[in-house]
N, C-alpha and C. Protein backbone atom coordinates (compact mmCIF):
# COMPACT_ATOMS: atom_id res chain seq x y z
N MET A 1 -31.36 -7.69 120.78
CA MET A 1 -30.86 -6.27 120.86
C MET A 1 -31.29 -5.52 119.66
N SER A 2 -31.92 -4.37 119.94
CA SER A 2 -32.43 -3.60 118.88
C SER A 2 -31.48 -2.43 118.58
N HIS A 3 -31.34 -2.09 117.37
CA HIS A 3 -30.59 -1.05 116.86
C HIS A 3 -31.37 0.14 116.40
N ARG A 4 -30.83 1.34 116.79
CA ARG A 4 -31.57 2.54 116.41
C ARG A 4 -31.56 2.64 114.96
N VAL A 5 -32.66 3.22 114.41
CA VAL A 5 -32.81 3.39 112.87
C VAL A 5 -31.98 4.59 112.55
N SER A 6 -31.19 4.48 111.48
CA SER A 6 -30.28 5.52 111.15
C SER A 6 -31.08 6.59 110.34
N THR A 7 -30.80 7.88 110.62
CA THR A 7 -31.36 8.95 109.86
C THR A 7 -30.21 9.88 109.36
N PRO A 8 -30.49 10.73 108.38
CA PRO A 8 -29.37 11.55 107.97
C PRO A 8 -28.83 12.43 109.15
N ASP A 9 -29.57 12.74 110.08
CA ASP A 9 -29.11 13.54 111.28
C ASP A 9 -28.09 12.87 112.18
N ASN A 10 -28.18 11.52 112.20
CA ASN A 10 -27.31 10.85 113.06
C ASN A 10 -26.10 10.09 112.42
N ARG A 11 -25.73 10.55 111.22
CA ARG A 11 -24.64 9.92 110.56
C ARG A 11 -23.35 10.27 111.27
N VAL A 12 -22.35 9.41 111.10
CA VAL A 12 -21.01 9.72 111.64
C VAL A 12 -20.09 9.84 110.47
N VAL A 13 -19.25 10.75 110.45
CA VAL A 13 -18.30 11.01 109.30
C VAL A 13 -16.86 10.96 109.91
N VAL A 14 -16.06 10.25 109.22
CA VAL A 14 -14.61 10.06 109.65
C VAL A 14 -13.77 10.51 108.47
N PHE A 15 -12.94 11.57 108.75
CA PHE A 15 -11.98 12.00 107.72
C PHE A 15 -10.68 11.43 108.11
N LEU A 16 -10.06 10.64 107.22
CA LEU A 16 -8.74 10.02 107.55
C LEU A 16 -7.69 10.64 106.59
N HIS A 17 -6.80 11.33 107.18
CA HIS A 17 -5.74 11.95 106.40
C HIS A 17 -4.37 11.23 106.71
N SER A 18 -4.05 11.02 107.92
CA SER A 18 -2.77 10.42 108.32
C SER A 18 -2.82 8.91 107.96
N GLY A 19 -1.74 8.47 107.48
CA GLY A 19 -1.70 6.93 107.17
C GLY A 19 -1.04 6.18 108.22
N GLU A 20 -0.76 6.79 109.32
CA GLU A 20 -0.25 6.01 110.49
C GLU A 20 -1.20 5.04 110.97
N TYR A 21 -0.71 3.83 111.23
CA TYR A 21 -1.64 2.73 111.54
C TYR A 21 -2.55 3.07 112.70
N ASP A 22 -2.03 3.71 113.75
CA ASP A 22 -2.93 3.94 114.89
C ASP A 22 -4.06 4.94 114.56
N ARG A 23 -3.81 5.86 113.70
CA ARG A 23 -4.89 6.76 113.31
C ARG A 23 -5.93 6.09 112.37
N VAL A 24 -5.49 5.30 111.50
CA VAL A 24 -6.35 4.57 110.64
C VAL A 24 -7.14 3.57 111.47
N HIS A 25 -6.49 2.95 112.39
CA HIS A 25 -7.22 1.97 113.20
C HIS A 25 -8.25 2.70 114.13
N GLN A 26 -7.88 3.84 114.70
CA GLN A 26 -8.83 4.56 115.51
C GLN A 26 -10.01 5.01 114.68
N GLY A 27 -9.82 5.59 113.53
CA GLY A 27 -10.96 5.95 112.63
C GLY A 27 -11.86 4.87 112.29
N LEU A 28 -11.26 3.73 111.96
CA LEU A 28 -12.09 2.57 111.63
C LEU A 28 -12.75 1.93 112.88
N SER A 29 -12.21 2.13 114.00
CA SER A 29 -12.81 1.76 115.35
C SER A 29 -14.12 2.52 115.54
N ILE A 30 -13.99 3.86 115.29
CA ILE A 30 -15.10 4.81 115.40
C ILE A 30 -16.22 4.37 114.46
N ALA A 31 -15.87 4.12 113.20
CA ALA A 31 -16.77 3.70 112.14
C ALA A 31 -17.52 2.40 112.55
N ALA A 32 -16.74 1.40 113.08
CA ALA A 32 -17.26 0.13 113.42
C ALA A 32 -18.19 0.19 114.56
N ALA A 33 -17.88 1.05 115.51
CA ALA A 33 -18.73 1.29 116.76
C ALA A 33 -20.02 1.89 116.37
N ALA A 34 -19.96 2.88 115.46
CA ALA A 34 -21.15 3.56 114.96
C ALA A 34 -22.02 2.63 114.20
N THR A 35 -21.53 1.78 113.37
CA THR A 35 -22.33 0.91 112.58
C THR A 35 -22.93 -0.16 113.53
N ALA A 36 -22.25 -0.56 114.59
CA ALA A 36 -22.74 -1.54 115.56
C ALA A 36 -23.95 -0.97 116.28
N ALA A 37 -23.97 0.37 116.40
CA ALA A 37 -25.06 1.10 117.02
C ALA A 37 -26.23 1.44 115.98
N GLY A 38 -26.11 1.00 114.77
CA GLY A 38 -27.11 1.18 113.77
C GLY A 38 -27.02 2.50 113.05
N ARG A 39 -25.87 3.20 113.16
CA ARG A 39 -25.71 4.47 112.53
C ARG A 39 -25.00 4.38 111.22
N ARG A 40 -25.40 5.25 110.24
CA ARG A 40 -24.69 5.25 108.95
C ARG A 40 -23.31 5.95 109.19
N VAL A 41 -22.40 5.46 108.47
CA VAL A 41 -20.99 5.95 108.60
C VAL A 41 -20.45 6.22 107.15
N GLU A 42 -19.74 7.37 107.00
CA GLU A 42 -18.96 7.70 105.82
C GLU A 42 -17.62 7.90 106.19
N VAL A 43 -16.68 7.13 105.65
CA VAL A 43 -15.20 7.26 105.86
C VAL A 43 -14.58 7.89 104.55
N TYR A 44 -13.98 9.02 104.70
CA TYR A 44 -13.36 9.78 103.62
C TYR A 44 -11.79 9.61 103.81
N LEU A 45 -11.12 9.19 102.71
CA LEU A 45 -9.73 8.95 102.72
C LEU A 45 -9.01 10.02 101.89
N PHE A 46 -8.00 10.62 102.51
CA PHE A 46 -7.16 11.54 101.93
C PHE A 46 -5.72 11.28 102.07
N TRP A 47 -4.86 11.71 101.26
CA TRP A 47 -3.40 11.60 101.27
C TRP A 47 -2.80 10.29 101.85
N TRP A 48 -2.27 10.26 102.95
CA TRP A 48 -1.49 9.15 103.42
C TRP A 48 -2.45 7.95 103.75
N ALA A 49 -3.58 8.32 104.34
CA ALA A 49 -4.55 7.23 104.68
C ALA A 49 -5.03 6.52 103.34
N LEU A 50 -5.26 7.38 102.29
CA LEU A 50 -5.73 6.89 101.06
C LEU A 50 -4.55 5.99 100.51
N GLU A 51 -3.31 6.44 100.59
CA GLU A 51 -2.22 5.56 100.19
C GLU A 51 -2.13 4.26 100.81
N ARG A 52 -2.39 4.20 102.13
CA ARG A 52 -2.43 2.96 102.88
C ARG A 52 -3.39 2.02 102.34
N PHE A 53 -4.62 2.50 102.02
CA PHE A 53 -5.71 1.67 101.52
C PHE A 53 -5.32 1.22 100.11
N LEU A 54 -4.71 2.06 99.29
CA LEU A 54 -4.46 1.71 97.94
C LEU A 54 -3.28 0.71 97.92
N MET A 55 -2.39 0.77 98.93
CA MET A 55 -1.34 -0.19 98.92
C MET A 55 -1.71 -1.50 99.78
N ASP A 56 -3.00 -1.52 100.14
CA ASP A 56 -3.54 -2.69 100.84
C ASP A 56 -2.73 -2.97 102.14
N ARG A 57 -2.45 -2.02 102.92
CA ARG A 57 -1.68 -2.23 104.18
C ARG A 57 -2.58 -2.00 105.34
N LEU A 58 -3.46 -2.88 105.50
CA LEU A 58 -4.51 -2.85 106.63
C LEU A 58 -4.32 -4.00 107.61
N ASP A 59 -3.42 -4.91 107.31
CA ASP A 59 -3.43 -6.14 108.18
C ASP A 59 -2.41 -6.10 109.31
N GLU A 60 -1.24 -5.62 108.99
CA GLU A 60 -0.12 -5.66 110.09
C GLU A 60 0.02 -4.27 110.77
N PRO A 61 -0.29 -4.34 112.09
CA PRO A 61 -0.01 -3.08 112.88
C PRO A 61 1.50 -2.70 112.74
N ASP A 62 1.75 -1.53 112.30
CA ASP A 62 3.11 -1.06 112.25
C ASP A 62 3.17 0.25 113.01
N PHE A 63 3.69 0.13 114.28
CA PHE A 63 3.84 1.24 115.13
C PHE A 63 5.26 1.59 115.21
N ALA A 64 5.70 2.58 114.48
CA ALA A 64 7.12 2.88 114.28
C ALA A 64 7.81 3.00 115.67
N GLY A 65 8.83 2.23 115.87
CA GLY A 65 9.61 2.28 117.23
C GLY A 65 8.90 1.84 118.42
N ARG A 66 7.65 1.22 118.23
CA ARG A 66 6.97 0.86 119.41
C ARG A 66 6.50 -0.67 119.21
N GLU A 67 7.55 -1.48 119.10
CA GLU A 67 7.31 -2.92 118.97
C GLU A 67 6.50 -3.57 120.18
N ASP A 68 6.77 -2.92 121.38
CA ASP A 68 5.90 -3.32 122.61
C ASP A 68 4.44 -3.22 122.35
N VAL A 69 4.07 -2.09 121.71
CA VAL A 69 2.58 -1.89 121.45
C VAL A 69 2.16 -2.86 120.37
N ALA A 70 2.89 -3.12 119.40
CA ALA A 70 2.52 -4.06 118.35
C ALA A 70 2.38 -5.46 118.94
N ASP A 71 3.32 -5.82 119.78
CA ASP A 71 3.29 -7.24 120.46
C ASP A 71 1.94 -7.22 121.33
N ARG A 72 1.72 -6.26 122.09
CA ARG A 72 0.45 -6.22 122.94
C ARG A 72 -0.77 -6.24 122.11
N PHE A 73 -0.73 -5.53 121.01
CA PHE A 73 -1.90 -5.48 120.17
C PHE A 73 -2.27 -6.80 119.70
N GLU A 74 -1.22 -7.59 119.22
CA GLU A 74 -1.38 -8.95 118.74
C GLU A 74 -1.75 -9.98 119.89
N ALA A 75 -1.04 -9.86 120.98
CA ALA A 75 -1.28 -10.69 122.17
C ALA A 75 -2.75 -10.65 122.69
N ARG A 76 -3.33 -9.35 122.56
CA ARG A 76 -4.68 -9.18 123.08
C ARG A 76 -5.69 -9.51 122.09
N GLY A 77 -5.29 -9.86 120.97
CA GLY A 77 -6.26 -10.24 119.84
C GLY A 77 -7.17 -9.05 119.38
N MET A 78 -6.47 -7.87 119.39
CA MET A 78 -7.22 -6.69 118.90
C MET A 78 -7.47 -6.80 117.39
N PRO A 79 -8.59 -6.32 116.95
CA PRO A 79 -8.97 -6.51 115.51
C PRO A 79 -7.92 -5.57 114.64
N THR A 80 -7.60 -6.08 113.54
CA THR A 80 -6.78 -5.27 112.61
C THR A 80 -7.64 -4.23 111.89
N ALA A 81 -7.03 -3.32 111.31
CA ALA A 81 -7.80 -2.25 110.64
C ALA A 81 -8.66 -2.97 109.48
N ARG A 82 -8.14 -3.98 108.92
CA ARG A 82 -8.94 -4.72 107.87
C ARG A 82 -10.20 -5.30 108.47
N ALA A 83 -10.04 -5.95 109.63
CA ALA A 83 -11.22 -6.59 110.36
C ALA A 83 -12.28 -5.53 110.68
N LEU A 84 -11.79 -4.34 111.04
CA LEU A 84 -12.81 -3.22 111.35
C LEU A 84 -13.48 -2.76 110.16
N LEU A 85 -12.74 -2.63 109.03
CA LEU A 85 -13.29 -2.23 107.82
C LEU A 85 -14.32 -3.24 107.36
N GLU A 86 -14.05 -4.54 107.48
CA GLU A 86 -14.91 -5.54 107.07
C GLU A 86 -16.21 -5.47 107.88
N HIS A 87 -16.10 -5.22 109.22
CA HIS A 87 -17.26 -5.06 109.99
C HIS A 87 -18.17 -3.88 109.49
N VAL A 88 -17.54 -2.79 109.14
CA VAL A 88 -18.30 -1.60 108.63
C VAL A 88 -18.90 -1.99 107.24
N ARG A 89 -18.17 -2.67 106.39
CA ARG A 89 -18.76 -3.01 105.12
C ARG A 89 -19.89 -4.08 105.28
N ASP A 90 -19.63 -5.09 106.14
CA ASP A 90 -20.71 -6.10 106.34
C ASP A 90 -22.11 -5.57 106.96
N SER A 91 -21.87 -4.39 107.70
CA SER A 91 -23.06 -3.85 108.37
C SER A 91 -24.09 -3.28 107.27
N GLY A 92 -23.53 -3.00 106.13
CA GLY A 92 -24.42 -2.27 105.09
C GLY A 92 -24.68 -0.80 105.41
N LEU A 93 -24.09 -0.33 106.48
CA LEU A 93 -24.31 1.11 106.90
C LEU A 93 -23.11 2.04 106.58
N GLY A 94 -22.08 1.37 105.99
CA GLY A 94 -20.87 2.20 105.78
C GLY A 94 -20.55 2.51 104.25
N THR A 95 -19.91 3.59 104.04
CA THR A 95 -19.44 3.96 102.77
C THR A 95 -17.96 4.59 102.91
N VAL A 96 -17.11 4.06 102.02
CA VAL A 96 -15.75 4.48 102.07
C VAL A 96 -15.51 5.27 100.77
N ALA A 97 -15.15 6.51 100.97
CA ALA A 97 -14.88 7.46 99.80
C ALA A 97 -13.45 7.86 99.73
N GLY A 98 -13.01 7.97 98.50
CA GLY A 98 -11.62 8.48 98.28
C GLY A 98 -11.65 9.84 97.63
N CYS A 99 -10.72 10.67 98.00
CA CYS A 99 -10.56 11.97 97.48
C CYS A 99 -9.91 12.01 96.13
N THR A 100 -10.46 12.56 95.09
CA THR A 100 -9.90 12.56 93.78
C THR A 100 -8.60 13.43 93.68
N GLY A 101 -8.70 14.44 94.53
CA GLY A 101 -7.43 15.34 94.54
C GLY A 101 -6.31 14.63 95.10
N SER A 102 -6.47 13.98 96.24
CA SER A 102 -5.40 13.16 96.92
C SER A 102 -4.89 12.10 95.94
N LEU A 103 -5.91 11.45 95.31
CA LEU A 103 -5.53 10.40 94.34
C LEU A 103 -4.51 10.89 93.32
N GLY A 104 -4.85 12.00 92.76
CA GLY A 104 -4.01 12.65 91.74
C GLY A 104 -2.70 13.13 92.33
N ALA A 105 -2.68 13.65 93.38
CA ALA A 105 -1.47 14.12 93.99
C ALA A 105 -0.48 12.95 94.36
N LEU A 106 -1.06 11.77 94.63
CA LEU A 106 -0.28 10.62 94.94
C LEU A 106 0.13 9.90 93.63
N GLY A 107 -0.48 10.34 92.47
CA GLY A 107 -0.13 9.71 91.27
C GLY A 107 -0.56 8.24 91.11
N SER A 108 -1.79 7.98 91.82
CA SER A 108 -2.20 6.60 92.00
C SER A 108 -3.51 6.34 91.23
N GLU A 109 -3.85 7.13 90.20
CA GLU A 109 -5.05 6.84 89.43
C GLU A 109 -5.15 5.52 88.93
N SER A 110 -4.12 4.78 88.55
CA SER A 110 -4.20 3.43 87.99
C SER A 110 -4.56 2.46 89.15
N LYS A 111 -4.57 2.80 90.36
CA LYS A 111 -4.93 1.85 91.45
C LYS A 111 -6.41 2.12 91.94
N ALA A 112 -7.02 3.11 91.40
CA ALA A 112 -8.41 3.43 91.88
C ALA A 112 -9.44 2.31 91.65
N GLY A 113 -9.32 1.75 90.46
CA GLY A 113 -10.41 0.82 90.01
C GLY A 113 -10.39 -0.53 90.94
N ASP A 114 -9.27 -0.89 91.34
CA ASP A 114 -9.19 -2.18 92.19
C ASP A 114 -9.09 -1.91 93.65
N SER A 115 -9.32 -0.63 94.06
CA SER A 115 -9.03 -0.23 95.44
C SER A 115 -10.10 -0.77 96.44
N GLY A 116 -11.34 -1.05 95.97
CA GLY A 116 -12.38 -1.40 96.88
C GLY A 116 -13.04 -0.19 97.47
N ILE A 117 -12.65 0.99 97.08
CA ILE A 117 -13.20 2.24 97.58
C ILE A 117 -14.43 2.43 96.83
N ASP A 118 -15.59 2.72 97.64
CA ASP A 118 -16.96 2.78 97.01
C ASP A 118 -17.19 3.97 96.11
N VAL A 119 -16.66 5.09 96.42
CA VAL A 119 -16.95 6.31 95.55
C VAL A 119 -15.82 7.24 95.67
N TRP A 120 -15.57 7.88 94.59
CA TRP A 120 -14.52 8.90 94.43
C TRP A 120 -15.07 10.30 94.30
N LEU A 121 -14.64 11.18 95.13
CA LEU A 121 -15.29 12.50 95.16
C LEU A 121 -14.22 13.68 95.40
N GLY A 122 -14.58 14.85 94.91
CA GLY A 122 -13.76 15.97 95.21
C GLY A 122 -14.33 16.70 96.37
N TRP A 123 -13.67 17.77 96.82
CA TRP A 123 -14.09 18.53 98.02
C TRP A 123 -15.49 19.14 97.88
N SER A 124 -15.89 19.60 96.77
CA SER A 124 -17.23 20.28 96.59
C SER A 124 -18.27 19.23 96.92
N ALA A 125 -18.12 17.96 96.37
CA ALA A 125 -19.10 16.88 96.67
C ALA A 125 -19.00 16.46 98.07
N ILE A 126 -17.84 16.44 98.68
CA ILE A 126 -17.66 15.95 100.06
C ILE A 126 -18.35 16.92 100.99
N LEU A 127 -18.21 18.24 100.69
CA LEU A 127 -18.81 19.27 101.55
C LEU A 127 -20.33 19.15 101.47
N GLN A 128 -20.92 18.94 100.32
CA GLN A 128 -22.27 18.72 100.16
C GLN A 128 -22.80 17.56 100.96
N ARG A 129 -22.07 16.44 100.76
CA ARG A 129 -22.53 15.18 101.38
C ARG A 129 -22.49 15.27 102.92
N THR A 130 -21.51 16.01 103.44
CA THR A 130 -21.31 16.02 104.89
C THR A 130 -22.06 17.21 105.62
N ALA A 131 -22.61 18.14 104.87
CA ALA A 131 -23.30 19.32 105.42
C ALA A 131 -24.20 18.90 106.55
N GLY A 132 -24.10 19.58 107.69
CA GLY A 132 -25.02 19.38 108.74
C GLY A 132 -24.63 18.21 109.68
N VAL A 133 -23.69 17.37 109.39
CA VAL A 133 -23.30 16.29 110.18
C VAL A 133 -22.58 16.73 111.34
N THR A 134 -22.95 16.47 112.54
CA THR A 134 -22.28 17.03 113.79
C THR A 134 -21.22 16.04 114.34
N ASP A 135 -21.39 14.76 114.05
CA ASP A 135 -20.39 13.74 114.60
C ASP A 135 -19.41 13.57 113.52
N ARG A 136 -18.35 14.44 113.58
CA ARG A 136 -17.17 14.34 112.53
C ARG A 136 -15.92 14.10 113.34
N PHE A 137 -15.15 13.23 112.79
CA PHE A 137 -13.87 12.97 113.36
C PHE A 137 -12.75 13.05 112.36
N TYR A 138 -11.66 13.76 112.68
CA TYR A 138 -10.58 14.01 111.71
C TYR A 138 -9.33 13.46 112.33
N LEU A 139 -8.72 12.46 111.61
CA LEU A 139 -7.54 11.80 112.07
C LEU A 139 -6.49 11.69 110.99
């Protein structure tokens, strides 16, 4: 199976703001599918999504008030958010970036060093890095 060579024009950018497990999972599913197709992916973490990463809450699906979905999720062997993140990282095509403003607002600067997040950026740098990318997803 051949993969398409990635160019700056076909990058995929995922902005994760919500920390709800379904949204984080969906964003990482998009990222994993893109890397499987040979595309570069940049995942940007803000606010509650950043907090979920900093608190290392990527393994257990927690769908508030929807235990039926959590049970079905597990019964079907669906990958966890962590498994999707590992796929993105293992591909060599993905970058996970954290927002410095969100980090400060959360008061979590002490957790930044051990977070596993590849790069910390503010909005000016994020806008420069993502200029011209058409495949953007905001969750």
